[in-house]
């Protein structure tokens, strides 16, 4: 059996419920994802994902932006400090699983081709924080009949853009509400994120 010390390591960044984090935790536990979660970091203290991590025995870090704003420090400082904090855990990959901040070069430069983002829409469609509602509104205007989910690398400061690793379409059904569509999208996210990470860590291990 491989020692967990030699598995590729993940830093998972969250801002909220952490249902995608939970999918990663479960996939690690079941052996579907051959990786170790080295740390979970959140910019929000109340993020339920922190509790999920603690329940799984994973180290957690809370890194809020407000003290930086209050002290008149710029975003680069926040990002540089987050990078330094994560460096303590030497993650091979940084996974943005519902992380709601946009990174500057001060963070990105530390993880070239090593930051993975999950977004609840297909490439080029519905970027930003309201992707599910935007897709539903487009459906109601008769402009689309489906939306989807993507997993992509984060090379720069563009929002929800970058080399696409995987996509999956999600149908929108007549009568869908935010909640019914969100449930369908999240179930798809959980599976696609785990599948993509598991391929990614396998391919990175085989190249070493
Ligand atoms: C997901 O829909 C993700 O795509 C988006 O934020 C949501 C996070 O959900 N960026 P959760 O915290 O993993 O439950």
PDB file of N, CA and C in Angstrom, residues 63 65 68 73-83 102-107 109-110 157:
ATOM      1  N   UNK A  63      -8.333  32.743   6.573  1.00  0.00           N
ATOM      2  CA  UNK A  63      -7.530  33.873   6.083  1.00  0.00           C
ATOM      3  C   UNK A  63      -8.479  34.965   5.567  1.00  0.00           C
ATOM      4  N   UNK A  65     -10.056  38.670   4.512  1.00  0.00           N
ATOM      5  CA  UNK A  65      -9.579  39.863   3.792  1.00  0.00           C
ATOM      6  C   UNK A  65      -9.777  41.146   4.609  1.00  0.00           C
ATOM      7  N   UNK A  68      -7.031  43.211   6.229  1.00  0.00           N
ATOM      8  CA  UNK A  68      -6.152  43.859   5.240  1.00  0.00           C
ATOM      9  C   UNK A  68      -6.788  45.152   4.767  1.00  0.00           C
ATOM     10  N   UNK A  73      -4.141  47.811   3.573  1.00  0.00           N
ATOM     11  CA  UNK A  73      -3.195  47.002   2.782  1.00  0.00           C
ATOM     12  C   UNK A  73      -3.857  46.577   1.475  1.00  0.00           C
ATOM     13  N   UNK A  74      -3.043  46.377   0.453  1.00  0.00           N
ATOM     14  CA  UNK A  74      -3.679  46.036  -0.822  1.00  0.00           C
ATOM     15  C   UNK A  74      -3.846  44.521  -0.971  1.00  0.00           C
ATOM     16  N   UNK A  75      -4.567  44.197  -2.036  1.00  0.00           N
ATOM     17  CA  UNK A  75      -4.927  42.802  -2.289  1.00  0.00           C
ATOM     18  C   UNK A  75      -3.702  41.922  -2.529  1.00  0.00           C
ATOM     19  N   UNK A  76      -2.657  42.517  -3.100  1.00  0.00           N
ATOM     20  CA  UNK A  76      -1.439  41.737  -3.348  1.00  0.00           C
ATOM     21  C   UNK A  76      -0.866  41.199  -2.045  1.00  0.00           C
ATOM     22  N   UNK A  77      -0.966  42.007  -0.994  1.00  0.00           N
ATOM     23  CA  UNK A  77      -0.434  41.574   0.298  1.00  0.00           C
ATOM     24  C   UNK A  77      -1.231  40.388   0.842  1.00  0.00           C
ATOM     25  N   UNK A  78      -2.557  40.509   0.711  1.00  0.00           N
ATOM     26  CA  UNK A  78      -3.430  39.392   1.140  1.00  0.00           C
ATOM     27  C   UNK A  78      -3.059  38.113   0.389  1.00  0.00           C
ATOM     28  N   UNK A  79      -2.908  38.262  -0.913  1.00  0.00           N
ATOM     29  CA  UNK A  79      -2.611  37.092  -1.753  1.00  0.00           C
ATOM     30  C   UNK A  79      -1.243  36.513  -1.432  1.00  0.00           C
ATOM     31  N   UNK A  80      -0.259  37.390  -1.231  1.00  0.00           N
ATOM     32  CA  UNK A  80       1.100  36.916  -0.925  1.00  0.00           C
ATOM     33  C   UNK A  80       1.108  36.185   0.413  1.00  0.00           C
ATOM     34  N   UNK A  81       0.358  36.711   1.387  1.00  0.00           N
ATOM     35  CA  UNK A  81       0.314  36.056   2.697  1.00  0.00           C
ATOM     36  C   UNK A  81      -0.408  34.705   2.621  1.00  0.00           C
ATOM     37  N   UNK A  82      -1.444  34.634   1.800  1.00  0.00           N
ATOM     38  CA  UNK A  82      -2.127  33.346   1.636  1.00  0.00           C
ATOM     39  C   UNK A  82      -1.177  32.329   1.002  1.00  0.00           C
ATOM     40  N   UNK A  83      -0.423  32.778   0.013  1.00  0.00           N
ATOM     41  CA  UNK A  83       0.548  31.871  -0.634  1.00  0.00           C
ATOM     42  C   UNK A  83       1.563  31.387   0.399  1.00  0.00           C
ATOM     43  N   UNK A 102     -10.897  36.568  -6.290  1.00  0.00           N
ATOM     44  CA  UNK A 102     -10.123  36.474  -7.533  1.00  0.00           C
ATOM     45  C   UNK A 102      -8.652  36.694  -7.167  1.00  0.00           C
ATOM     46  N   UNK A 103      -7.782  35.857  -7.684  1.00  0.00           N
ATOM     47  CA  UNK A 103      -6.373  35.964  -7.324  1.00  0.00           C
ATOM     48  C   UNK A 103      -5.604  36.908  -8.225  1.00  0.00           C
ATOM     49  N   UNK A 104      -4.655  37.606  -7.613  1.00  0.00           N
ATOM     50  CA  UNK A 104      -3.707  38.432  -8.362  1.00  0.00           C
ATOM     51  C   UNK A 104      -2.445  37.603  -8.626  1.00  0.00           C
ATOM     52  N   UNK A 105      -1.557  38.213  -9.403  1.00  0.00           N
ATOM     53  CA  UNK A 105      -0.287  37.565  -9.718  1.00  0.00           C
ATOM     54  C   UNK A 105       0.480  37.187  -8.446  1.00  0.00           C
ATOM     55  N   UNK A 106       0.282  37.977  -7.382  1.00  0.00           N
ATOM     56  CA  UNK A 106       1.004  37.731  -6.125  1.00  0.00           C
ATOM     57  C   UNK A 106       0.729  36.327  -5.587  1.00  0.00           C
ATOM     58  N   UNK A 107      -0.431  35.785  -5.899  1.00  0.00           N
ATOM     59  CA  UNK A 107      -0.718  34.383  -5.538  1.00  0.00           C
ATOM     60  C   UNK A 107      -0.411  33.442  -6.709  1.00  0.00           C
ATOM     61  N   UNK A 109       1.543  33.399  -9.204  1.00  0.00           N
ATOM     62  CA  UNK A 109       2.925  33.098  -9.605  1.00  0.00           C
ATOM     63  C   UNK A 109       3.512  31.897  -8.853  1.00  0.00           C
ATOM     64  N   UNK A 110       2.947  31.576  -7.703  1.00  0.00           N
ATOM     65  CA  UNK A 110       3.502  30.468  -6.912  1.00  0.00           C
ATOM     66  C   UNK A 110       3.033  29.099  -7.401  1.00  0.00           C
ATOM     67  N   UNK A 157      -5.610  36.449 -14.022  1.00  0.00           N
ATOM     68  CA  UNK A 157      -6.660  37.049 -13.191  1.00  0.00           C
ATOM     69  C   UNK A 157      -8.049  37.044 -13.836  1.00  0.00           C
TER      70      UNK A 157
END
